[in-house]
Amino acid sequence: MKKTNETFFSKLGKAIVGKSTVDEEVLDELEEILITADVGVDTTLKVIKRIEERVARDKYLNTSELDVILREEIAGLLEENRSVDQETAFTLPEDKKPYVIMVVGVNGVGKTTTIGKLAHQFKAAGKSVVLGAADTFRAAAVDQLILWAERVDVPVISHGMHADPASVAFDTVKKAVDMHADVVIVDTAGRLHTKVNLMNELSKIKRVMQKFIPDAPHDVMLVLDGSTGQNAFVQAKEFTKATEITSLAITKLDGTAKGGVVIGISDQFKIPVKYIGVGEKVSDLQVFNRKAFVEALFQKK
Amino acid sequence: MFDNLSYKLDRAFKTLKGTGKITEINVASTVKEIRRALIDADVNYKVAKEVTDTIKQEALGRDVLIAVSPGQLLVKITQEELTKLMGGKKEDINLQGDPAVVLISGLQGSGKTTFSGKLAGQLKKQGRQVLLVACDIYRPAAIDQLKVLGEQIGVEVYAEPENKNALEIASRAIAHAKKTGKKTVIVDTAGRLAVDEQMMQEIEALKKALNPSETLFVVDSMTGQDAVNTAKTFDERLDFDGVVLTKLDGDTRGGAAISIRHVVNKPIKFISTGEKMENIDAFHPDRMAQRILGMGDVISLVERA
Ligand SMILES: Nc1nc2c(ncn2[C@@H]2O[C@H](COP(=O)(O)OP(=O)(O)OP(=O)(O)O)[C@@H](O)[C@H]2O)c(=O)[nH]1
Ligand SMILES: Nc1nc2c(ncn2[C@@H]2O[C@H](COP(=O)(O)OP(=O)(O)OP(=O)(O)O)[C@@H](O)[C@H]2O)c(=O)[nH]1
Ligand SMILES: [Mg+2]
Ligand SMILES: [Mg+2]
């Protein structure tokens, strides 16, 4: 394959020259781009159908129009995020103190790392942060979170390995209230959504925190690995069932994977993507930007 | 989602009921359905196209048995083709050398450290003396993680927590293995992206210096379309000997297995099916093919017919 920075749109331009309508060839090209970005067959067909309808209605579609329409259509599938700009991303509702974030997801997606980066950002925004080490299962998970806490200089509540995750979460919330902290971020063990007891454990962790702060957790963040394929869809579905996911974070977008699966997820479950992970360093977390994401989808690497 | 594949295929054939043979015309829409099922299972777009073209050639002219619907027959052909594509027979790990060195590589979070522990545990059970080496000097608590696993399975872990040079650590670990009579050395490395040039150079250098008898590429079975790019780059840089497919205890179809095999033509040697140290298994291409198609029952139905 030729390494090129040519975008789909510029290629589309060539394909469409001298044509009055968007033909099969153009749509095939579009299909390949979307599918290879993990957008999935259903969502891809949905996008293509909408393009076809616009073409049928407007009769003539030139390149730049198609370009605009395509971006609009895809961006339209992505749920609007209430705090899109960098300025307001790390401000918190005044009446929710501490603001409790619970982070969940399958194994190895980047939960703990994302928590470290988030803690750093909240701190930089002038907030006091407390972390809860409720992954008491995976080997050295507590140590990993403690090292992140040291790195970004925030306190972490831990009962060590093999402790009851729910009681760690409870204690974290309680201590955070005592310390007048602004934000609490609770790490949980990675779990496949097919494991019923582990999914029930999440509901339990949630309930236990509610004993102390009735509307906690204020945000249940599902972390998805950007290189995951169609299974991410099932993950979103099952985690939503167990814990009512309120936001998404997509990690590892510094690689060649496009993370297109979130388009369908966002469309179907109406969960906004809040953050993206773009590396392993403390600063490698960005606030999700729909426009930039759609742009990257069509950028050949 | 895919469980009705043969139903869909039968529907595609309906208009041609009574036809005894599979022909160019009646196979077209069916092949499209199969391609879609493969893409739904995360088989790479291009690979799915190539595979379904082969399946089409295979299917043309075949007689349709009375007891089996054309859809079911095509699913069976597909399953056979996928099995063939994934290698057909089981391939073992190469542990020649004194000590034999196994180098573990892969993306972040794919399951390398966990697998290193599992492999060490399995080899120990087979009576080999094993040394685990902690060469992930980047991820917080990576060394501790491997040490905890080593303790669980009773295998020594060689680590130099203060040293920030993976090559040095690995070389000294080999010397340590020789001194202590360990016949197998398993080297866990940091997760890295294929596009991270510096990190790819590091693992290339590790491979060159250690001359492993087995270099394994560990990949998450939930990986999507990008699996081909990553596998290709890792193979170009490392010329790895085998693939480990992890997290198969979930419900992912695992289409990446086909994409990887198709693109780099290296055997899948192990599967990982859980977080516990005993959750390590050999790879069975036939079972994987059925899993990807989600069609286990139909296959046995066709077999009986
Ligand atoms: N390149 C890259 N690597 C990342 C990113 N986020 C996390 N990682 C890496 O992915 C690996 C797994 O990250 P963790 O934070 O431990 O993931 P986790 O979800 O907490 O894992 P478990 O607790 O074991 O389920 C680590 O090597 C991280 O450094 C990212 O945005 N980009
Ligand atoms: N369910 C399940 N989880 C697994 C499997 N293999 C590994 N894991 C989990 O996946 C997560 C990541 O595993 P690691 O072994 O830390 O992955 P890694 O490749 O060493 O990660 P980095 O060193 O950060 O690149 C952990 O939570 C493991 O417990 C598996 O086969 N099934
Ligand atoms: Mg974690
Ligand atoms: Mg590791």
XYZ file of C-alpha atoms and ligand atoms in Angstrom:
672
model
C 0.000 0.000 0.000
C 1.251 3.444 -0.921
C 1.958 5.714 2.007
C 0.100 8.910 1.351
C -1.412 11.843 3.092
C -4.006 12.188 0.413
C -7.399 12.439 2.045
C -10.506 10.627 0.971
C -11.988 13.910 -0.106
C -9.202 14.717 -2.524
C -9.442 11.192 -3.945
C -13.158 11.557 -4.149
C -12.553 14.705 -6.143
C -10.766 12.692 -8.794
C -13.375 9.979 -8.860
C -16.140 12.455 -9.326
C -14.645 14.586 -12.093
C -16.958 14.727 -15.088
C -19.733 12.961 -13.244
C -23.001 14.570 -12.431
C -23.984 12.075 -9.796
C -22.265 10.163 -7.066
C -21.847 6.773 -8.704
C -21.210 3.240 -7.518
C -17.443 3.679 -7.623
C -17.525 6.670 -5.315
C -19.845 4.919 -2.884
C -17.662 1.802 -2.896
C -14.682 3.924 -2.026
C -16.650 5.558 0.768
C -17.738 2.153 2.046
C -14.159 0.929 2.232
C -12.992 4.023 4.106
C -15.745 3.750 6.699
C -15.511 -0.012 7.183
C -11.739 0.018 7.573
C -12.147 2.698 10.238
C -14.280 0.162 12.216
C -17.449 2.160 11.658
C -19.298 -1.123 11.097
C -21.606 -2.319 8.348
C -24.862 -0.962 9.751
C -23.665 2.574 10.342
C -21.773 2.605 7.041
C -24.878 1.600 5.133
C -26.844 4.223 7.027
C -24.383 6.951 6.002
C -24.299 5.772 2.392
C -28.069 5.644 2.222
C -28.332 9.198 3.463
C -25.819 10.355 0.889
C -27.779 8.563 -1.818
C -30.961 10.250 -0.679
C -29.355 13.667 -0.758
C -27.994 12.943 -4.212
C -31.422 11.835 -5.422
C -33.063 14.897 -3.965
C -30.542 17.513 -5.008
C -29.927 15.884 -8.412
C -26.481 17.347 -8.815
C -23.796 17.134 -6.168
C -20.344 18.541 -6.699
C -17.251 17.471 -4.847
C -17.203 20.172 -2.247
C -20.869 19.656 -1.514
C -20.375 15.937 -1.022
C -17.424 16.713 1.202
C -19.534 18.961 3.430
C -22.520 16.626 3.494
C -20.418 13.631 4.424
C -18.809 15.429 7.330
C -22.196 16.678 8.473
C -23.787 13.263 8.292
C -21.084 11.568 10.314
C -20.745 14.351 12.849
C -24.524 14.175 13.201
C -24.251 10.605 14.418
C -21.870 11.631 17.178
C -23.634 12.729 20.307
C -23.250 16.385 21.203
C -21.008 16.797 24.185
C -22.090 19.384 26.680
C -18.565 20.507 27.426
C -16.896 20.490 24.076
C -14.346 23.195 24.464
C -11.142 22.903 26.386
C -12.077 25.864 28.636
C -15.141 24.318 30.219
C -14.091 20.685 30.036
C -12.665 20.566 33.517
C -15.090 22.851 35.298
C -17.534 21.013 37.551
C -21.123 21.607 38.650
C -21.043 23.676 41.863
C -23.729 21.672 43.618
C -21.900 18.375 43.208
C -18.958 18.359 45.527
C -17.223 16.064 45.398
C -18.014 15.177 41.818
C -17.692 11.409 41.627
C -16.430 9.696 38.487
C -16.400 5.920 38.252
C -14.278 4.451 35.476
C -15.188 1.094 33.937
C -14.314 -1.071 30.935
C -12.954 -4.382 29.720
C -9.391 -5.534 30.423
C -6.432 -3.469 29.327
C -8.274 -0.660 27.545
C -6.519 2.099 29.480
C -8.713 2.855 32.492
C -5.965 3.386 35.044
C -3.844 5.445 32.667
C -6.816 7.618 31.717
C -7.502 8.211 35.415
C -3.916 9.352 35.945
C -4.183 11.774 33.040
C -7.608 13.031 34.155
C -6.362 13.654 37.670
C -3.558 15.704 36.197
C -5.936 17.813 34.097
C -8.381 18.438 36.942
C -5.512 19.422 39.163
C -4.159 21.782 36.530
C -7.650 23.329 36.398
C -7.306 24.102 40.105
C -9.392 21.222 41.456
C -8.481 18.971 44.345
C -8.603 15.329 43.322
C -8.833 12.052 45.242
C -8.346 8.665 43.571
C -9.821 5.365 44.719
C -7.956 2.114 44.078
C -10.928 -0.214 43.663
C -9.134 -2.557 41.274
C -7.957 -4.894 43.975
C -7.780 -7.865 41.628
C -5.318 -7.451 38.734
C -1.710 -8.090 39.704
C -0.112 -4.847 40.966
C -3.138 -2.763 39.940
C -3.048 -0.839 43.212
C 0.672 -0.122 42.833
C 0.061 1.138 39.318
C -2.567 3.639 40.475
C -0.431 4.713 43.430
C 2.455 5.437 41.058
C 0.153 7.520 38.864
C -1.089 9.380 41.961
C 2.502 10.138 42.943
C 3.327 11.229 39.429
C 0.500 13.766 39.322
C 0.675 14.464 43.043
C -2.828 13.660 44.253
C -3.942 11.503 47.204
C -5.104 7.939 46.625
C -7.265 5.818 48.922
C -6.332 2.157 48.966
C -7.047 -0.911 51.058
C -4.404 -2.915 49.255
C -4.879 -5.904 47.014
C -7.777 -8.356 47.386
C -9.835 -5.913 49.482
C -13.550 -5.511 48.705
C -13.772 -3.016 45.812
C -17.089 -1.618 47.048
C -15.670 -0.809 50.457
C -12.670 0.901 48.838
C -15.065 3.007 46.757
C -17.158 3.856 49.827
C -14.108 4.827 51.831
C -12.756 6.938 48.966
C -15.970 8.937 48.715
C -16.126 9.343 52.473
C -12.535 10.529 52.780
C -13.018 12.875 49.829
C -15.920 14.531 51.648
C -13.802 14.877 54.796
C -11.014 16.418 52.727
C -13.447 18.762 50.914
C -12.161 17.427 47.624
C -13.647 18.587 44.325
C -13.351 15.387 42.320
C -13.217 11.685 43.139
C -12.116 9.220 40.472
C -12.611 5.542 41.220
C -10.587 2.947 39.293
C -12.175 -0.462 38.804
C -10.778 -3.783 37.633
C -11.022 -4.602 33.951
C -13.837 -7.050 33.275
C -15.352 -8.611 30.206
C -19.026 -7.717 29.902
C -19.871 -11.416 29.561
C -18.941 -12.128 33.188
C -22.141 -11.750 35.112
C -20.747 -11.637 38.682
C -18.189 -9.060 37.727
C -20.828 -6.909 36.088
C -22.981 -7.227 39.207
C -20.005 -6.135 41.253
C -20.046 -2.819 39.374
C -23.659 -2.216 40.299
C -22.723 -2.964 43.884
C -19.830 -0.498 43.893
C -22.220 2.109 42.577
C -24.892 1.374 45.172
C -22.432 1.508 48.036
C -21.241 4.961 47.023
C -24.858 6.094 46.869
C -25.242 5.284 50.550
C -22.953 8.196 51.177
C -23.717 10.517 48.259
C -27.176 9.677 46.894
C -26.585 10.921 43.345
C -23.069 9.451 43.032
C -21.443 8.488 40.771
C -22.144 11.625 38.761
C -20.311 10.233 35.796
C -19.823 6.579 34.889
C -17.154 6.630 32.238
C -16.722 3.685 29.914
C -13.222 3.447 28.493
C -12.974 1.904 25.032
C -9.760 0.906 23.302
C -9.667 2.769 19.990
C -8.344 -0.293 18.196
C -11.283 -2.458 19.255
C -13.591 -3.571 16.476
C -17.278 -4.356 16.552
C -17.122 -5.867 20.042
C -16.964 -2.316 21.423
C -20.621 -2.086 20.497
C -21.511 -5.020 22.718
C -19.328 -3.586 25.465
C -21.253 -0.305 25.374
C -24.543 -2.179 25.465
C -23.687 -4.456 28.363
C -21.932 -1.864 30.511
C -24.876 0.471 29.972
C -27.193 -2.245 31.249
C -25.106 -2.772 34.375
C -24.190 0.801 35.272
C -25.879 3.400 33.038
C -22.815 4.737 31.289
C -22.837 8.541 31.026
C -19.651 9.192 29.066
C -17.049 7.535 26.899
C -13.285 7.848 26.667
C -11.501 6.425 23.639
C -7.866 5.490 24.139
C -4.826 4.673 22.018
C -5.832 6.972 19.179
C -2.144 7.807 18.754
C -1.915 4.529 16.810
C -3.184 3.763 13.326
C -6.633 2.621 14.472
C -9.400 5.120 13.803
C -11.872 4.225 16.544
C -14.770 4.537 14.123
C -16.882 2.123 16.146
C -17.806 4.973 18.508
C -19.832 6.624 15.770
C -22.398 3.847 15.815
C -22.199 3.581 19.601
C -22.784 7.276 20.054
C -25.640 7.206 17.570
C -27.396 4.281 19.141
C -26.810 4.828 22.840
C -26.654 8.628 22.895
C -23.584 8.613 25.113
C -21.171 11.474 24.482
C -17.463 10.870 23.979
C -15.706 13.124 26.480
C -12.019 12.347 26.154
C -9.535 10.676 23.884
C -6.214 9.141 24.882
C -3.342 9.851 22.545
C -0.352 8.374 24.341
C 1.035 7.084 27.596
C 2.300 10.353 29.037
C 0.465 12.364 31.632
C -0.405 15.075 29.113
C -1.702 12.669 26.439
C -5.397 13.230 27.088
C -7.541 15.458 24.921
C -11.075 16.687 25.141
C -13.014 15.014 22.341
C -13.593 17.191 19.311
C -16.158 15.888 16.829
C -14.804 17.845 13.914
C -11.227 16.736 14.414
C -12.350 13.146 14.916
C -14.285 13.046 11.653
C -11.358 14.715 9.912
C -8.979 12.024 11.211
C -11.352 9.310 10.036
C -10.696 10.275 6.443
C -7.027 11.008 6.858
C -4.914 8.245 5.370
C -1.993 7.453 7.638
C -26.561 -10.717 14.604
C -24.846 -13.462 12.598
C -26.792 -16.401 13.880
C -29.240 -15.959 11.068
C -26.558 -16.027 8.393
C -27.685 -19.299 6.877
C -31.271 -18.050 7.024
C -30.247 -14.969 5.106
C -28.344 -17.078 2.633
C -31.354 -19.298 2.118
C -33.511 -16.268 1.523
C -31.040 -15.070 -1.082
C -31.448 -18.431 -2.775
C -35.219 -18.586 -2.573
C -35.883 -17.228 -5.995
C -33.825 -20.017 -7.452
C -35.371 -22.896 -5.609
C -35.091 -26.144 -7.453
C -31.687 -25.320 -8.872
C -29.458 -28.285 -8.196
C -26.158 -26.537 -8.682
C -24.617 -23.385 -7.347
C -24.136 -20.977 -10.231
C -22.458 -17.626 -10.780
C -25.779 -15.842 -10.584
C -27.283 -17.435 -7.517
C -24.046 -17.216 -5.580
C -23.496 -13.465 -5.912
C -25.887 -12.154 -3.286
C -24.983 -14.997 -0.963
C -21.306 -14.180 -1.137
C -22.191 -10.610 -0.262
C -23.959 -11.810 2.881
C -20.953 -13.896 3.874
C -18.658 -10.949 3.326
C -20.853 -8.860 5.523
C -20.808 -11.492 8.256
C -17.009 -11.604 8.099
C -16.737 -7.833 8.337
C -19.158 -7.866 11.262
C -16.751 -10.324 12.873
C -13.878 -7.809 12.354
C -12.213 -9.586 9.463
C -10.374 -6.901 7.531
C -12.333 -5.416 4.631
C -9.802 -6.329 1.957
C -9.153 -9.764 3.417
C -12.890 -10.468 3.559
C -13.143 -9.583 -0.114
C -10.323 -11.924 -1.063
C -11.651 -14.725 1.093
C -15.157 -14.501 -0.279
C -13.812 -14.514 -3.829
C -12.075 -17.800 -3.056
C -15.239 -19.150 -1.475
C -17.177 -18.234 -4.580
C -14.765 -20.172 -6.773
C -14.998 -23.107 -4.372
C -18.769 -23.052 -4.412
C -19.374 -22.775 -8.124
C -20.600 -25.967 -9.665
C -21.021 -27.792 -6.389
C -24.107 -29.933 -6.142
C -26.629 -28.950 -3.564
C -27.675 -31.931 -1.499
C -31.351 -32.501 -0.932
C -31.026 -32.483 2.843
C -29.014 -29.291 3.000
C -30.054 -25.862 1.873
C -27.725 -23.967 -0.463
C -27.162 -21.433 2.307
C -25.977 -24.082 4.694
C -23.718 -25.573 2.083
C -22.098 -22.217 1.494
C -21.601 -21.677 5.197
C -19.876 -25.048 5.359
C -17.627 -24.161 2.432
C -16.845 -20.882 4.150
C -16.018 -22.614 7.384
C -13.676 -25.020 5.612
C -12.004 -22.180 3.766
C -11.472 -20.165 6.953
C -10.047 -23.196 8.723
C -7.608 -23.767 5.892
C -6.702 -20.105 5.941
C -5.836 -20.179 9.620
C -3.301 -22.908 9.179
C -5.132 -26.207 9.367
C -2.822 -27.911 11.844
C -1.516 -27.022 15.282
C 1.987 -25.577 15.499
C 4.259 -25.797 18.517
C 6.564 -23.323 20.160
C 10.274 -23.683 19.398
C 12.368 -23.988 22.553
C 15.788 -24.775 21.175
C 18.876 -23.181 22.659
C 20.572 -23.039 26.004
C 18.780 -21.203 27.312
C 15.902 -21.022 24.867
C 14.682 -17.438 24.696
C 11.058 -16.480 24.122
C 10.512 -12.818 23.275
C 7.037 -11.402 23.866
C 5.854 -8.418 21.819
C 2.662 -6.523 21.093
C 0.533 -3.440 21.517
C -0.313 -1.847 24.870
C -2.707 -3.806 27.036
C -2.931 -6.777 24.686
C -2.114 -9.222 27.466
C 1.666 -9.748 27.154
C 2.564 -9.759 30.828
C -0.318 -12.050 31.737
C 0.597 -14.393 28.900
C 4.281 -14.397 29.894
C 3.213 -15.661 33.286
C 0.894 -18.270 31.804
C 3.510 -19.614 29.424
C 6.076 -19.781 32.224
C 3.573 -21.669 34.364
C 2.787 -24.122 31.593
C 6.434 -24.811 30.796
C 7.210 -25.235 34.460
C 4.473 -27.850 34.709
C 6.153 -29.641 31.814
C 9.281 -29.815 33.939
C 11.326 -26.986 32.460
C 13.299 -24.527 34.539
C 12.013 -21.098 33.587
C 13.150 -17.529 34.185
C 10.833 -14.578 33.580
C 12.474 -11.286 32.646
C 10.880 -7.897 33.294
C 11.902 -5.700 30.366
C 8.974 -3.287 30.555
C 10.764 -0.316 32.066
C 8.029 2.179 31.194
C 4.592 1.180 32.444
C 4.003 2.053 36.096
C 4.232 -1.112 38.230
C 4.933 -3.381 35.253
C 7.757 -5.076 37.136
C 5.593 -5.556 40.235
C 2.877 -7.069 38.065
C 5.232 -9.680 36.629
C 6.642 -10.381 40.092
C 3.180 -11.052 41.493
C 2.485 -13.476 38.644
C 5.894 -15.127 39.094
C 5.112 -15.687 42.743
C 1.731 -17.220 41.898
C 3.286 -19.831 39.639
C 6.533 -20.221 41.537
C 8.839 -18.927 38.804
C 11.754 -16.599 39.423
C 11.490 -13.102 37.932
C 14.638 -11.272 36.905
C 14.303 -7.488 37.201
C 16.472 -4.415 37.595
C 14.046 -1.760 38.843
C 16.553 1.096 38.634
C 17.850 0.237 35.183
C 16.301 2.091 32.241
C 17.960 -0.003 29.542
C 15.923 -3.009 28.446
C 18.799 -4.437 26.421
C 21.138 -4.455 29.397
C 18.540 -6.053 31.639
C 17.797 -8.792 29.117
C 21.454 -9.569 28.486
C 22.209 -9.863 32.177
C 19.106 -11.991 32.627
C 20.465 -14.498 30.112
C 23.741 -14.640 31.979
C 21.790 -15.148 35.196
C 19.797 -17.966 33.583
C 22.979 -19.709 32.486
C 24.467 -19.378 35.933
C 21.381 -20.752 37.662
C 20.684 -23.513 35.146
C 17.427 -22.120 33.737
C 16.707 -23.662 30.342
C 14.011 -21.252 29.238
C 13.919 -17.481 29.448
C 10.691 -15.573 28.767
C 11.183 -11.871 28.141
C 8.191 -9.610 28.812
C 8.422 -6.274 27.035
C 6.559 -2.979 27.157
C 3.531 -2.444 24.980
C 4.273 -0.375 21.900
C 2.537 1.036 18.871
C 3.774 -0.046 15.444
C 4.181 3.636 14.543
C 6.387 4.399 17.549
C 9.760 4.324 15.826
C 11.885 4.572 18.950
C 10.042 1.735 20.673
C 10.116 -0.435 17.560
C 13.870 0.059 17.402
C 14.133 -1.036 21.017
C 12.416 -4.360 20.414
C 14.296 -4.896 17.171
C 17.530 -4.471 19.120
C 16.269 -6.863 21.805
C 15.565 -9.498 19.191
C 18.960 -9.034 17.571
C 20.844 -9.278 20.862
C 18.900 -12.172 22.386
C 18.476 -14.290 19.272
C 15.253 -15.838 20.585
C 14.146 -19.251 19.345
C 10.592 -17.972 19.522
C 9.298 -14.439 19.098
C 5.597 -14.113 19.795
C 3.198 -11.357 18.803
C 0.415 -10.991 21.353
C -2.835 -9.572 20.040
C -6.177 -8.781 21.631
C -8.899 -10.826 19.906
C -11.234 -7.827 20.098
C -9.013 -5.863 17.701
C -10.782 -4.425 14.683
C -9.741 -3.495 11.176
C -6.369 -2.130 12.241
C -5.067 -5.596 13.174
C -3.570 -5.992 9.698
C -1.512 -2.795 9.876
C -0.117 -3.614 13.277
C 0.632 -7.250 12.539
C 2.301 -6.319 9.280
C 4.589 -3.726 10.830
C 5.532 -5.940 13.777
C 6.286 -8.756 11.358
C 8.372 -6.539 9.102
C 10.410 -5.380 12.076
C 10.614 -8.607 14.066
C 9.814 -11.454 11.690
C 7.954 -13.061 14.571
C 7.374 -16.821 14.744
C 3.871 -17.021 16.103
C 0.794 -15.209 17.305
C -0.989 -15.318 20.666
C -4.676 -14.454 20.601
C -5.915 -13.145 23.953
C -9.180 -12.434 25.776
C -11.071 -15.134 23.921
C -13.111 -15.780 27.059
C -15.370 -12.921 25.944
C -17.891 -12.883 23.129
C -15.791 -11.292 20.391
C -15.936 -13.110 17.060
C -12.199 -12.671 16.676
C -12.051 -12.030 12.951
C -8.630 -10.443 13.452
C -7.267 -13.998 13.568
C -8.024 -14.418 9.882
C -6.749 -11.003 8.897
C -3.435 -11.518 10.670
C -2.882 -14.994 9.333
C -3.739 -13.812 5.845
C -1.428 -10.809 5.953
C 1.678 -12.200 7.679
C 1.188 -15.943 7.210
C 2.425 -16.845 10.684
C 0.721 -19.497 12.812
C -1.409 -18.709 15.831
C 0.237 -20.798 18.539
C -1.664 -20.020 21.725
C -4.914 -18.588 22.914
C -5.522 -16.827 26.187
C -8.920 -17.343 27.771
C -8.978 -15.548 31.086
C -7.043 -13.659 33.708
C -5.963 -16.703 35.677
C -2.589 -18.331 35.122
C -4.109 -21.590 33.928
C -6.164 -19.903 31.191
C -3.824 -20.789 28.316
C -4.736 -23.080 25.434
C -3.609 -24.349 22.064
C -5.176 -22.783 18.996
C -7.701 -24.780 16.959
C -8.347 -23.293 13.503
C -11.614 -25.203 13.027
C -13.108 -23.935 16.274
C -11.975 -20.418 15.512
C -13.592 -20.540 12.082
C -16.870 -21.609 13.658
C -16.595 -18.876 16.230
C -16.008 -16.219 13.587
C -19.067 -17.375 11.687
C -21.092 -17.956 14.832
C -22.402 -21.021 13.078
C -21.382 -24.027 15.148
C -24.791 -25.670 15.051
C -25.296 -25.335 11.351
C -21.940 -26.916 10.642
C -22.745 -30.030 12.604
C -26.123 -30.091 10.904
C -24.455 -30.120 7.517
C -21.981 -32.723 8.706
C -24.834 -35.064 9.600
C -26.611 -34.585 6.303
N -0.383 4.405 23.093
C -1.273 4.522 24.094
N -1.228 3.672 25.126
C -2.133 3.820 26.121
C -3.112 4.823 26.109
N -3.859 4.693 27.234
C -3.337 3.654 27.912
N -2.301 3.104 27.263
C -1.478 1.946 27.634
O -2.291 0.798 27.610
C -1.862 -0.133 28.589
C -3.014 -0.515 29.483
O -3.392 0.637 30.216
P -4.054 0.567 31.665
O -4.358 1.957 32.083
O -3.272 -0.274 32.562
O -5.414 -0.171 31.272
P -6.556 -0.675 32.235
O -7.823 -0.556 31.494
O -6.472 0.016 33.545
O -6.151 -2.211 32.382
P -6.702 -3.280 33.454
O -6.836 -2.555 34.740
O -5.680 -4.343 33.455
O -7.998 -3.748 32.902
C -0.705 0.532 29.319
O 0.515 0.097 28.739
C -0.918 2.004 29.030
O 0.295 2.729 29.079
C -3.151 5.715 24.976
O -3.977 6.618 24.855
N -2.209 5.518 24.005
N -10.478 -11.698 30.299
C -9.190 -11.780 29.964
N -8.341 -10.845 30.405
C -7.043 -10.956 30.061
C -6.539 -12.002 29.267
N -5.214 -11.822 29.112
C -4.910 -10.692 29.790
N -6.016 -10.167 30.371
C -6.163 -8.929 31.154
O -5.918 -7.841 30.276
C -5.318 -6.771 30.984
C -4.014 -6.413 30.307
O -3.126 -7.519 30.449
P -1.556 -7.344 30.572
O -0.971 -8.691 30.652
O -1.239 -6.364 31.634
O -1.264 -6.693 29.152
P 0.116 -6.174 28.583
O 0.111 -6.449 27.140
O 1.237 -6.692 29.374
O -0.058 -4.607 28.835
P 1.094 -3.481 28.751
O 2.294 -4.050 29.410
O 0.514 -2.320 29.434
O 1.290 -3.239 27.289
C -5.191 -7.242 32.399
O -6.335 -6.813 33.113
C -5.197 -8.758 32.281
O -5.671 -9.370 33.468
C -7.475 -12.989 28.800
O -7.158 -13.930 28.083
N -8.778 -12.824 29.176
Mg -6.372 -0.733 35.464
Mg 2.777 -5.712 30.333
